[in-house]
Tab-separated table of C-alpha atoms and ligand atoms in Angstrom:
chain	number	residue	atom	x	y	z
A	168	MET	CA	-10.255	3.037	37.835
A	169	MET	CA	-11.915	3.644	34.471
A	170	ILE	CA	-11.689	0.777	32.200
A	171	TYR	CA	-12.740	1.110	28.401
A	172	LYS	CA	-13.076	-1.512	25.777
A	173	VAL	CA	-11.696	-0.386	22.417
A	174	ALA	CA	-12.265	-2.194	19.317
A	175	ILE	CA	-9.807	-1.268	16.471
A	176	ILE	CA	-10.516	-2.410	12.955
A	177	GLY	CA	-7.844	-3.249	10.422
A	178	ALA	CA	-4.471	-4.626	11.869
A	179	GLY	CA	-2.173	-2.742	9.657
A	180	PRO	CA	0.058	0.187	10.569
A	181	ALA	CA	-2.483	2.455	11.352
A	182	GLY	CA	-4.534	-0.248	13.421
A	183	TYR	CA	-1.197	-0.875	15.596
A	184	PHE	CA	-0.120	2.902	16.072
A	185	THR	CA	-3.694	3.418	17.427
A	186	ALA	CA	-3.514	0.784	19.834
A	187	GLN	CA	0.028	2.261	20.713
A	188	ALA	CA	-1.611	5.521	21.187
A	189	PHE	CA	-4.240	4.167	23.492
A	190	GLN	CA	-1.447	2.233	25.435
A	191	LYS	CA	0.694	5.311	25.760
A	192	ALA	CA	-2.530	7.253	27.054
A	193	GLN	CA	-3.175	4.971	29.903
A	194	ASN	CA	-2.511	6.160	33.419
A	195	ALA	CA	-3.428	5.078	37.091
A	196	ARG	CA	-7.001	6.197	36.733
A	197	THR	CA	-7.724	5.186	32.968
A	198	LYS	CA	-7.257	1.907	31.270
A	199	PHE	CA	-7.963	0.647	27.838
A	200	ILE	CA	-8.572	-3.053	26.866
A	201	ILE	CA	-7.518	-3.224	23.237
A	202	ASP	CA	-9.054	-5.873	20.613
A	203	LEU	CA	-7.512	-5.780	17.529
A	204	ILE	CA	-9.815	-6.936	14.826
A	205	GLU	CA	-8.522	-8.010	11.204
A	206	ARG	CA	-10.326	-9.748	8.562
A	207	LEU	CA	-7.221	-11.907	7.313
A	208	PRO	CA	-5.475	-14.715	9.204
A	209	THR	CA	-2.447	-12.601	9.306
A	210	PRO	CA	-1.904	-9.141	10.904
A	211	TRP	CA	0.369	-6.237	9.642
A	212	GLY	CA	-1.726	-5.085	6.840
A	213	LEU	CA	0.359	-3.066	3.981
A	214	VAL	CA	3.523	-4.083	5.706
A	215	ARG	CA	2.996	-7.674	4.876
A	216	SER	CA	1.063	-7.292	1.736
A	217	GLY	CA	2.075	-3.783	0.425
A	218	VAL	CA	5.814	-2.972	0.981
A	219	ALA	CA	7.981	-3.934	-1.667
A	220	PRO	CA	9.908	-7.295	-1.309
A	221	ASP	CA	13.042	-5.477	-2.447
A	222	HIS	CA	12.819	-3.134	0.425
A	223	PRO	CA	12.941	-5.142	3.408
A	224	LYS	CA	14.346	-2.484	5.857
A	225	ILE	CA	10.778	-0.805	5.759
A	226	LYS	CA	9.331	-3.957	6.967
A	227	THR	CA	11.495	-3.905	10.325
A	228	VAL	CA	8.441	-1.789	11.784
A	229	SER	CA	6.961	-4.997	12.214
A	230	LYS	CA	9.043	-5.462	15.486
A	231	VAL	CA	7.219	-2.360	16.679
A	232	PHE	CA	3.754	-3.890	16.050
A	233	GLU	CA	4.893	-7.238	18.000
A	234	LYS	CA	5.974	-4.982	21.114
A	235	ILE	CA	2.393	-3.463	21.020
A	236	ALA	CA	0.938	-6.659	20.665
A	237	LYS	CA	2.749	-7.956	23.959
A	238	GLU	CA	1.319	-5.095	26.174
A	239	ASP	CA	-1.214	-5.933	28.863
A	240	GLY	CA	-4.887	-5.600	27.657
A	241	PHE	CA	-4.073	-6.208	23.664
A	242	ARG	CA	-5.783	-8.956	22.094
A	243	LEU	CA	-5.552	-10.031	18.290
A	244	PHE	CA	-8.857	-11.257	16.606
A	245	ALA	CA	-7.541	-12.154	13.156
A	246	ASN	CA	-9.755	-13.978	10.449
A	247	VAL	CA	-12.848	-11.736	11.589
A	248	GLU	CA	-14.544	-9.818	8.978
A	249	LEU	CA	-16.295	-6.450	9.705
A	250	GLY	CA	-19.652	-6.536	7.865
A	251	LYS	CA	-19.473	-10.314	7.515
A	252	ASP	CA	-18.731	-11.938	10.858
A	253	VAL	CA	-19.358	-8.863	13.046
A	254	SER	CA	-21.408	-5.762	12.189
A	255	LEU	CA	-20.751	-2.301	12.897
A	256	LYS	CA	-23.929	-1.963	14.670
A	257	ASP	CA	-23.009	-4.919	17.222
A	258	LEU	CA	-19.285	-3.731	17.542
A	259	ARG	CA	-20.535	-0.241	18.763
A	260	GLU	CA	-22.657	-1.507	21.417
A	261	ALA	CA	-19.975	-4.359	22.181
A	262	TYR	CA	-17.320	-1.537	22.984
A	263	ASP	CA	-16.988	1.707	24.355
A	264	VAL	CA	-14.982	3.109	21.153
A	265	VAL	CA	-14.732	1.565	17.595
A	266	VAL	CA	-11.877	2.775	15.417
A	267	LEU	CA	-11.658	1.958	11.882
A	268	ALA	CA	-8.205	1.276	10.379
A	269	THR	CA	-9.410	-0.364	7.357
A	270	GLY	CA	-7.378	1.301	4.579
A	271	SER	CA	-8.020	1.764	0.853
A	272	PRO	CA	-7.786	-1.245	-0.530
A	273	THR	CA	-9.680	-0.751	-3.863
A	274	GLY	CA	-7.435	0.584	-6.857
A	275	ARG	CA	-9.076	3.826	-8.680
A	276	LYS	CA	-9.752	3.429	-12.471
A	277	LEU	CA	-8.449	5.516	-15.107
A	278	GLY	CA	-11.774	5.271	-16.961
A	279	ILE	CA	-10.459	4.985	-20.392
A	280	LYS	CA	-11.565	2.512	-23.125
A	281	GLY	CA	-9.546	-0.712	-22.997
A	282	GLU	CA	-8.921	-0.657	-19.303
A	283	ASP	CA	-10.871	-3.872	-19.026
A	284	LEU	CA	-8.826	-5.860	-21.301
A	285	LEU	CA	-6.806	-8.551	-19.881
A	286	ASN	CA	-3.376	-7.908	-18.405
A	287	CYS	CA	-4.634	-4.347	-17.607
A	288	ILE	CA	-4.326	-4.631	-13.994
A	289	SER	CA	-4.357	-2.466	-11.020
A	290	ALA	CA	-1.378	-2.193	-8.735
A	291	ALA	CA	-4.039	-2.803	-6.021
A	292	ASP	CA	-4.022	-6.394	-7.138
A	293	PHE	CA	-0.724	-6.712	-8.799
A	294	ILE	CA	0.987	-5.928	-5.494
A	295	PRO	CA	-0.933	-8.315	-3.008
A	296	TRP	CA	-0.254	-10.669	-5.771
A	297	TYR	CA	3.270	-10.403	-5.455
A	298	ASN	CA	3.027	-10.328	-1.827
A	299	ALA	CA	0.961	-13.560	-1.174
A	300	HIS	CA	-1.879	-11.982	0.032
A	301	PRO	CA	-4.428	-15.000	0.152
A	302	ASP	CA	-7.343	-13.099	-1.855
A	303	PHE	CA	-4.965	-12.325	-4.862
A	304	THR	CA	-3.183	-15.782	-5.723
A	305	ASP	CA	-5.352	-16.076	-8.716
A	306	VAL	CA	-4.188	-12.617	-10.363
A	307	LYS	CA	-3.432	-13.455	-13.867
A	308	ALA	CA	-0.446	-11.393	-14.516
A	309	ASP	CA	0.947	-12.404	-17.938
A	310	LEU	CA	4.559	-11.276	-17.964
A	311	ASN	CA	5.013	-12.727	-21.593
A	312	THR	CA	5.927	-9.418	-23.273
A	313	ASP	CA	8.898	-7.387	-23.767
A	314	THR	CA	7.559	-4.129	-22.539
A	315	ALA	CA	5.214	-3.358	-19.786
A	316	VAL	CA	3.913	0.302	-19.154
A	317	VAL	CA	3.188	1.373	-15.188
A	318	ILE	CA	0.572	4.461	-14.947
A	319	GLY	CA	1.150	6.975	-12.302
A	320	ALA	CA	4.215	8.818	-10.792
A	321	GLY	CA	4.047	7.827	-7.261
A	322	ASN	CA	6.171	5.559	-5.085
A	323	VAL	CA	3.530	2.540	-5.983
A	324	ALA	CA	4.368	3.072	-9.323
A	325	MET	CA	7.757	2.856	-9.001
A	326	ASP	CA	7.495	-0.295	-6.411
A	327	VAL	CA	5.548	-1.950	-9.176
A	328	ALA	CA	7.893	-0.929	-11.840
A	329	ARG	CA	11.276	-1.971	-10.089
A	330	MET	CA	9.906	-5.600	-9.292
A	331	LEU	CA	9.198	-5.945	-13.253
A	332	ALA	CA	12.300	-4.319	-14.239
A	333	ILE	CA	14.962	-5.935	-11.721
A	334	ASP	CA	16.451	-9.277	-12.279
A	335	PRO	CA	14.250	-11.756	-10.361
A	336	ARG	CA	17.570	-13.508	-8.826
A	337	GLU	CA	17.727	-10.111	-6.627
A	338	LEU	CA	14.223	-11.300	-5.153
A	339	ASP	CA	15.691	-14.997	-4.084
A	340	ARG	CA	16.427	-13.658	-0.418
A	341	THR	CA	13.434	-11.470	-0.112
A	342	ASP	CA	9.904	-12.715	0.970
A	343	THR	CA	8.198	-12.342	-2.611
A	344	ALA	CA	5.365	-14.887	-2.898
A	345	GLU	CA	6.619	-18.085	-4.109
A	346	HIS	CA	4.097	-18.310	-7.007
A	347	ALA	CA	5.130	-14.524	-8.261
A	348	LEU	CA	8.646	-15.297	-7.919
A	349	GLY	CA	8.554	-18.170	-10.396
A	350	ALA	CA	6.347	-15.736	-12.763
A	351	PHE	CA	9.089	-12.856	-12.458
A	352	LYS	CA	11.623	-15.730	-13.310
A	353	SER	CA	10.084	-16.703	-16.663
A	354	SER	CA	9.198	-12.937	-17.366
A	355	LYS	CA	10.183	-11.905	-20.847
A	356	ILE	CA	9.888	-8.118	-19.833
A	357	ARG	CA	13.079	-6.204	-20.393
A	358	ARG	CA	11.540	-2.793	-20.500
A	359	VAL	CA	9.415	-0.994	-18.035
A	360	ILE	CA	7.959	2.369	-18.677
A	361	ILE	CA	6.523	4.369	-15.978
A	362	CYS	CA	4.219	7.375	-17.455
A	363	GLY	CA	3.245	10.234	-15.312
A	364	ARG	CA	0.719	12.723	-16.675
A	365	ARG	CA	2.070	15.794	-15.404
A	366	GLY	CA	5.743	17.559	-15.243
A	367	PRO	CA	8.759	16.066	-13.239
A	368	GLU	CA	8.347	19.016	-10.691
A	369	HIS	CA	4.539	17.387	-9.945
A	370	ALA	CA	5.694	13.847	-9.434
A	371	ALA	CA	4.555	12.151	-6.155
A	372	PHE	CA	7.862	10.063	-6.030
A	373	THR	CA	10.129	10.754	-3.051
A	374	ALA	CA	13.747	11.507	-3.442
A	375	PRO	CA	14.961	8.664	-1.318
A	376	GLU	CA	13.294	6.131	-3.575
A	377	LEU	CA	14.526	8.042	-6.787
A	378	ARG	CA	17.990	8.000	-5.406
A	379	ASP	CA	17.883	4.338	-5.361
A	380	LEU	CA	16.988	3.673	-8.933
A	381	PRO	CA	20.581	4.418	-10.186
A	382	LYS	CA	22.043	1.796	-7.736
A	383	LEU	CA	20.025	-0.907	-9.124
A	384	GLU	CA	22.612	-3.823	-9.989
A	385	ASN	CA	21.124	-5.496	-13.412
A	386	THR	CA	18.762	-2.463	-14.515
A	387	ASP	CA	19.418	0.667	-16.468
A	388	VAL	CA	17.182	3.664	-15.416
A	389	TYR	CA	16.572	6.306	-17.865
A	390	ILE	CA	14.745	9.486	-17.464
A	391	ASP	CA	13.709	11.931	-20.180
A	392	LYS	CA	16.429	14.777	-20.162
A	393	VAL	CA	14.637	17.392	-21.864
A	394	GLN	CA	11.679	17.021	-19.711
A	395	ILE	CA	13.874	17.223	-16.686
A	396	LYS	CA	15.642	20.354	-18.067
A	397	GLU	CA	12.618	22.210	-18.823
A	398	ALA	CA	11.193	21.427	-15.200
A	399	ASN	CA	14.292	22.926	-13.936
A	400	LEU	CA	13.838	25.989	-15.934
A	401	ARG	CA	10.523	26.378	-14.956
A	402	ILE	CA	11.317	26.008	-11.150
A	403	ASP	CA	14.183	28.418	-11.390
A	404	LYS	CA	11.632	30.889	-12.512
A	405	MET	CA	9.590	30.226	-9.523
A	406	GLY	CA	12.356	31.360	-6.865
A	407	GLU	CA	12.110	29.892	-3.326
A	408	VAL	CA	10.685	26.252	-3.791
A	409	GLU	CA	9.762	23.289	-1.320
A	410	LYS	CA	12.861	21.330	-0.027
A	411	ASP	CA	11.299	17.960	-1.057
A	412	LEU	CA	10.623	19.383	-4.772
A	413	LYS	CA	14.396	20.473	-4.918
A	414	ASN	CA	15.350	17.301	-3.749
A	415	ASN	CA	13.100	15.254	-6.061
A	416	LEU	CA	14.475	17.328	-9.174
A	417	GLU	CA	18.193	16.774	-8.092
A	418	ALA	CA	17.433	13.084	-7.630
A	419	MET	CA	15.890	12.834	-10.982
A	420	LYS	CA	19.152	14.615	-12.592
A	421	LEU	CA	21.279	11.917	-10.998
A	422	ILE	CA	19.335	9.336	-12.795
A	423	GLU	CA	19.703	11.199	-16.110
A	424	SER	CA	23.458	11.755	-15.598
A	425	HIS	CA	24.352	8.482	-13.981
A	426	MET	CA	26.868	6.006	-15.888
A	427	LYS	CA	24.255	3.361	-17.729
A	428	LYS	CA	25.901	-0.119	-17.419
A	429	GLY	CA	24.784	-1.272	-20.900
A	430	VAL	CA	22.387	-4.193	-19.557
A	431	GLU	CA	19.317	-5.354	-21.370
A	432	ARG	CA	16.780	-4.577	-18.540
A	433	ARG	CA	15.602	-0.887	-18.700
A	434	LEU	CA	13.392	1.120	-16.359
A	435	GLU	CA	12.230	4.429	-18.188
A	436	ILE	CA	10.388	7.294	-16.533
A	437	LYS	CA	8.329	9.601	-18.940
A	438	PHE	CA	6.459	12.352	-18.030
A	439	LEU	CA	3.406	14.659	-19.564
A	440	SER	CA	1.579	11.517	-20.835
A	441	THR	CA	-1.928	11.033	-20.028
A	442	PRO	CA	-3.331	7.620	-20.987
A	443	ILE	CA	-6.488	7.824	-23.393
A	444	GLU	CA	-7.068	4.397	-24.479
A	445	ILE	CA	-5.865	1.007	-24.181
A	446	LYS	CA	-5.997	-1.218	-27.323
A	447	GLY	CA	-5.910	-5.049	-27.970
A	448	ASN	CA	-7.858	-7.922	-28.943
A	449	LYS	CA	-9.445	-9.153	-25.675
A	450	LYS	CA	-5.675	-8.835	-24.092
A	451	VAL	CA	-3.812	-5.594	-23.869
A	452	GLU	CA	-1.552	-4.644	-27.006
A	453	GLU	CA	-0.976	-0.994	-27.278
A	454	ILE	CA	-1.661	2.176	-25.183
A	455	VAL	CA	-2.205	5.492	-26.643
A	456	PHE	CA	-1.213	8.619	-24.640
A	457	ARG	CA	-1.916	12.265	-25.116
A	458	ILE	CA	1.246	14.634	-24.487
A	459	ASN	CA	0.660	17.312	-22.111
A	460	GLU	CA	2.694	20.567	-21.647
A	461	ILE	CA	3.008	22.724	-18.907
A	462	LYS	CA	1.319	26.347	-18.922
A	463	ASP	CA	1.430	28.222	-15.814
A	464	GLY	CA	2.222	25.446	-13.645
A	465	LYS	CA	-0.479	23.309	-14.984
A	466	ALA	CA	-0.458	20.305	-17.498
A	467	ILE	CA	-2.488	21.243	-20.641
A	468	ALA	CA	-3.439	18.753	-23.054
A	469	THR	CA	-1.770	19.149	-26.809
A	470	ASP	CA	-3.261	17.607	-29.779
A	471	LYS	CA	-0.291	15.117	-30.059
A	472	THR	CA	-0.392	11.519	-29.270
A	473	PHE	CA	1.965	8.747	-29.075
A	474	SER	CA	1.722	4.786	-28.389
A	475	ILE	CA	3.303	2.284	-26.736
A	476	LYS	CA	3.136	-1.358	-27.960
A	477	THR	CA	3.033	-3.207	-24.729
A	478	GLY	CA	1.642	-6.351	-23.348
A	479	LEU	CA	1.039	-5.529	-19.700
A	480	VAL	CA	-0.430	-2.232	-18.447
A	481	ILE	CA	-0.362	-2.048	-14.719
A	482	THR	CA	-2.356	1.121	-12.943
A	483	ALA	CA	-0.965	3.047	-9.859
A	484	ILE	CA	-2.938	5.978	-9.401
A	485	GLY	CA	-4.469	5.696	-6.036
A	486	TYR	CA	-6.798	3.872	-3.967
A	487	ASP	CA	-10.270	4.335	-2.367
A	488	ALA	CA	-11.283	3.120	0.769
A	489	PHE	CA	-13.992	0.250	1.303
A	490	GLU	CA	-17.705	1.098	1.876
A	491	TYR	CA	-18.912	-1.011	4.669
A	492	PRO	CA	-22.790	-1.139	5.419
A	493	GLY	CA	-23.388	2.080	7.487
A	494	ILE	CA	-20.397	3.727	6.540
A	495	LYS	CA	-20.219	6.579	4.132
A	496	VAL	CA	-17.265	7.111	1.678
A	497	GLU	CA	-16.657	10.347	0.114
A	498	ASN	CA	-13.880	11.154	-2.246
A	499	GLY	CA	-12.117	7.764	-1.478
A	500	ARG	CA	-12.222	8.138	2.278
A	501	ILE	CA	-14.842	7.296	5.181
A	502	SER	CA	-16.544	10.368	5.737
A	503	ASN	CA	-15.174	11.925	9.108
A	504	ILE	CA	-14.540	15.216	11.053
A	505	ALA	CA	-10.804	15.086	12.439
A	506	GLY	CA	-11.531	11.313	12.702
A	507	HIS	CA	-14.606	11.404	14.319
A	508	VAL	CA	-17.375	9.318	12.045
A	509	GLU	CA	-20.350	9.067	14.290
A	510	HIS	CA	-21.314	8.159	17.954
A	511	ASN	CA	-18.681	6.066	19.149
A	512	VAL	CA	-17.075	5.313	15.863
A	513	TYR	CA	-13.620	7.020	14.742
A	514	VAL	CA	-11.383	6.350	11.808
A	515	THR	CA	-7.560	6.753	11.287
A	516	GLY	CA	-4.949	5.864	8.494
A	517	TRP	CA	-5.597	5.902	4.759
A	518	ALA	CA	-9.321	5.385	5.405
A	519	LYS	CA	-9.201	8.861	7.128
A	520	ARG	CA	-7.141	10.895	5.267
A	521	GLY	CA	-7.125	9.042	1.689
A	522	PRO	CA	-4.205	7.322	0.313
A	523	VAL	CA	-1.239	9.478	0.996
A	524	GLY	CA	1.536	9.212	3.483
A	525	VAL	CA	4.354	6.454	4.332
A	526	ILE	CA	3.886	4.172	7.416
A	527	GLY	CA	5.167	6.559	9.824
A	528	THR	CA	2.633	9.142	9.118
A	529	ASN	CA	-0.091	7.011	10.689
A	530	LYS	CA	1.732	7.337	14.066
A	531	SER	CA	1.271	10.903	14.484
A	532	GLU	CA	-2.394	10.712	13.058
A	533	SER	CA	-3.445	8.065	15.138
A	534	SER	CA	-2.031	9.747	18.092
A	535	ASN	CA	-4.197	12.826	17.162
A	536	VAL	CA	-7.292	10.535	16.716
A	537	VAL	CA	-7.107	9.022	20.011
A	538	GLU	CA	-6.508	12.383	21.752
A	539	LEU	CA	-9.789	13.454	20.205
A	540	ILE	CA	-11.323	9.902	21.391
A	541	ILE	CA	-10.262	10.507	25.048
A	542	LYS	CA	-11.562	13.904	25.063
A	543	ASN	CA	-14.938	12.781	24.006
A	544	LEU	CA	-14.859	9.843	26.458
A	545	LYS	CA	-17.975	9.337	28.809
A	546	LYS	CA	-17.733	7.015	31.671
A	547	PRO	CA	-17.160	3.475	30.404
A	548	LYS	CA	-20.261	1.475	29.496
A	549	LYS	CA	-21.095	-1.996	30.500
A	550	THR	CA	-19.890	-3.541	27.385
A	551	LEU	CA	-19.538	-6.965	26.643
A	552	GLY	CA	-16.511	-7.081	23.983
A	553	ILE	CA	-16.196	-9.333	20.957
A	554	GLU	CA	-17.266	-12.656	22.873
A	555	ALA	CA	-20.892	-11.334	23.094
A	556	ILE	CA	-21.171	-10.853	19.057
A	557	LEU	CA	-18.826	-13.181	17.264
A	558	LYS	CA	-20.518	-16.676	16.473
A	559	SER	CA	-19.599	-19.227	19.061
A	560	GLY	CA	-17.137	-21.688	17.318
A	561	HIS	CA	-15.615	-19.164	15.129
A	562	GLN	CA	-12.193	-19.835	14.081
A	563	VAL	CA	-10.392	-16.899	15.429
A	564	ILE	CA	-6.704	-16.388	14.774
A	565	ASP	CA	-5.202	-14.840	18.121
A	566	GLN	CA	-2.008	-13.416	18.994
A	567	VAL	CA	-0.763	-16.868	19.784
A	568	GLY	CA	-2.017	-18.417	16.479
A	569	TRP	CA	-0.529	-15.839	14.592
A	570	GLU	CA	2.948	-16.341	16.328
A	571	LYS	CA	2.465	-19.881	14.930
A	572	ILE	CA	2.119	-18.788	11.465
A	573	ASN	CA	5.049	-16.393	11.842
A	574	ALA	CA	7.214	-18.888	13.258
A	575	SER	CA	6.276	-21.244	10.537
A	576	GLU	CA	7.134	-19.126	7.599
A	577	VAL	CA	10.254	-17.653	9.159
A	578	ILE	CA	11.680	-21.298	9.870
A	579	SER	CA	10.810	-22.322	6.376
A	580	GLY	CA	12.513	-19.095	5.199
A	581	GLU	CA	15.740	-19.460	7.258
A	582	LEU	CA	16.265	-22.768	5.574
A	583	VAL	CA	16.671	-21.410	2.040
A	584	GLY	CA	18.078	-17.826	3.328
A	585	LYS	CA	14.968	-15.907	3.063
A	586	PRO	CA	13.603	-13.716	5.934
A	587	ARG	CA	10.263	-15.693	5.384
A	588	ILE	CA	8.310	-17.847	3.065
A	589	LYS	CA	4.911	-16.486	2.992
A	590	GLU	CA	1.910	-19.050	3.157
A	591	ALA	CA	-0.587	-17.615	0.834
A	592	ASP	CA	-3.385	-20.203	0.987
A	593	TRP	CA	-6.361	-19.079	3.373
A	594	LYS	CA	-7.172	-22.815	4.493
A	595	ARG	CA	-3.697	-23.537	5.277
A	596	LEU	CA	-2.882	-20.124	7.054
A	597	ILE	CA	-6.049	-20.778	9.187
A	598	SER	CA	-4.760	-24.521	9.885
A	599	LEU	CA	-1.378	-23.229	10.932
A	600	GLY	CA	-2.905	-20.723	13.148
A	601	THR	CA	-5.347	-22.700	15.086
A	602	THR	CA	-4.006	-26.094	15.544
A	603	LEU	CA	-2.480	-26.732	18.707
W	126	LIG	P1	0.318	9.095	-4.994
W	126	LIG	O1	1.671	9.150	-4.618
W	126	LIG	O2	-0.778	9.876	-4.805
W	126	LIG	O3	0.674	8.965	-6.708
W	126	LIG	C1	-0.487	8.730	-7.631
W	126	LIG	C2	0.083	9.052	-9.046
W	126	LIG	O4	-0.962	8.589	-9.685
W	126	LIG	C3	0.058	10.387	-9.411
W	126	LIG	O5	1.545	10.610	-10.193
W	126	LIG	C4	-1.161	10.878	-9.816
W	126	LIG	O6	-0.850	12.013	-10.940
W	126	LIG	C5	-1.295	9.675	-10.947
W	126	LIG	N1	-2.744	9.707	-11.419
W	126	LIG	C6	-3.931	9.955	-10.478
W	126	LIG	N2	-4.825	9.941	-11.472
W	126	LIG	C7	-4.397	9.431	-12.573
W	126	LIG	C8	-4.974	9.342	-13.806
W	126	LIG	N3	-6.251	9.249	-13.962
W	126	LIG	N4	-4.324	9.147	-15.128
W	126	LIG	C9	-2.870	9.197	-15.039
W	126	LIG	N5	-2.154	9.363	-13.631
W	126	LIG	C10	-3.052	9.384	-12.660
W	126	LIG	O7	-0.286	7.289	-4.660
W	126	LIG	P2	0.599	6.079	-4.642
W	126	LIG	O8	1.773	6.074	-5.571
W	126	LIG	O9	-0.542	4.907	-4.586
W	126	LIG	O10	1.106	6.065	-3.065
W	126	LIG	C11	0.429	6.272	-1.998
W	126	LIG	C12	1.182	6.618	-0.704
W	126	LIG	O11	1.705	5.612	-0.417
W	126	LIG	C13	2.097	7.778	-1.146
W	126	LIG	O12	2.057	8.654	-0.054
W	126	LIG	C14	3.427	7.124	-1.218
W	126	LIG	O13	4.531	7.979	-1.026
W	126	LIG	C15	3.236	6.179	-0.466
W	126	LIG	N6	4.440	5.024	-0.842
W	126	LIG	C16	5.544	5.133	0.066
W	126	LIG	C17	6.384	4.439	-0.124
W	126	LIG	C18	7.683	4.293	0.279
W	126	LIG	O14	8.073	5.125	1.198
W	126	LIG	N7	8.852	3.568	-0.187
W	126	LIG	C19	6.225	2.979	-1.130
W	126	LIG	C20	5.054	3.058	-1.897
W	126	LIG	C21	3.700	4.138	-1.495
W	126	LIG	P3	-1.271	13.432	-10.493
W	126	LIG	O15	-0.263	13.936	-9.330
W	126	LIG	O16	-1.311	14.414	-11.598
W	126	LIG	O17	-2.559	13.365	-9.829
């Protein structure tokens, strides 16, 4: 029997689906011991700290993760940080295979004047703040403004805009961080504007998410009628178009034509607007856009501009992978060829392909990477695993420890009709996960 030791770094969807692919690939001759290593005291990655709290269905994938964790040969090592508690060099020697599933945690920058003003916040900080990520509890999001602007025409922009635009009482029965729920309840925001730089036909939103918008109970959603009409005319001229694009435009038409409720909360979607400057005295007060037009399928700048008075700008324009010592990041991704980084090091998920695709995308991709790994495997080495490299006494949160945190959060939630109340404090998380 060949027994291989595998370290997967990052306990998000890509990490779990990689573990699952190894588990599925086992047979009478080959076995994999899998150590899932996670920087935070809690696993589940973006399922815990990224997915919008008002979309709980998406989080049910965590049941699959917990099933993977129950399989023989699987161990969780949470509260263990790559580059601090263990080095990549040591991991490479302690394991037959190392798979990086570290995601893309850094928000991209607009690179315009005023981006550093207070209350211009990246979705990469704002989303983990409302999702109780312990590193983001002190994000200073001031919601004391009537209008918020969200930059980007993707699903992340839509999640953020929805969270800002809905009646916060709709979040009462969700796992929104307690500190964020309080802030949303005293928020003065009644108008949220999503601004995309290209046309409706270029938007990165997906149709199911667009179709949900007219169903919001306490928010009216507006989309620019003329822009949608013109996009449809351009698309008609193109002849055959992709189904996803057709569905998106149909969903946008639905938003445009649905009966408005006449409520004070508004979510607006605007296209053809490139942010060029954010103005304000220390804090965001106004954002200036250049108007674009579509020529030959491309967004071209006009000489026209407009501005929106706003006290909050959230940028949701994509993410970059984190650069660990010894790992090269190019175009926001860890440099790799089909998932191979170097020697016995591989990469999967957003860190491999960039920040695109939904949670399920990681399943097929991780299977492909594991297939490649298995093709490249030599005989197992005499490796020692994490115990040989982790400082003795390091407070690891293992699967049992995580289950204690999980149970504590779920029980606190049950008492008040929520799926859980997330603990957002590092020390309390560690103490919950390590005490007997
Ligand atoms: P995305 O889908 O790539 O959208 C990024 C948006 O930012 C695009 O509209 C892009 O416009 C715009 N952008 C980029 N640079 C810009 C700049 N300098 N100025 C203005 N706009 C700029 O990324 P995402 O929204 O972060 O989502 C990441 C992935 O997660 C996507 O695959 C998404 O579907 C997925 N996701 C799914 C869900 C869900 O299923 N419910 C929820 C959240 C996220 P251009 O196209 O012009 O570059």
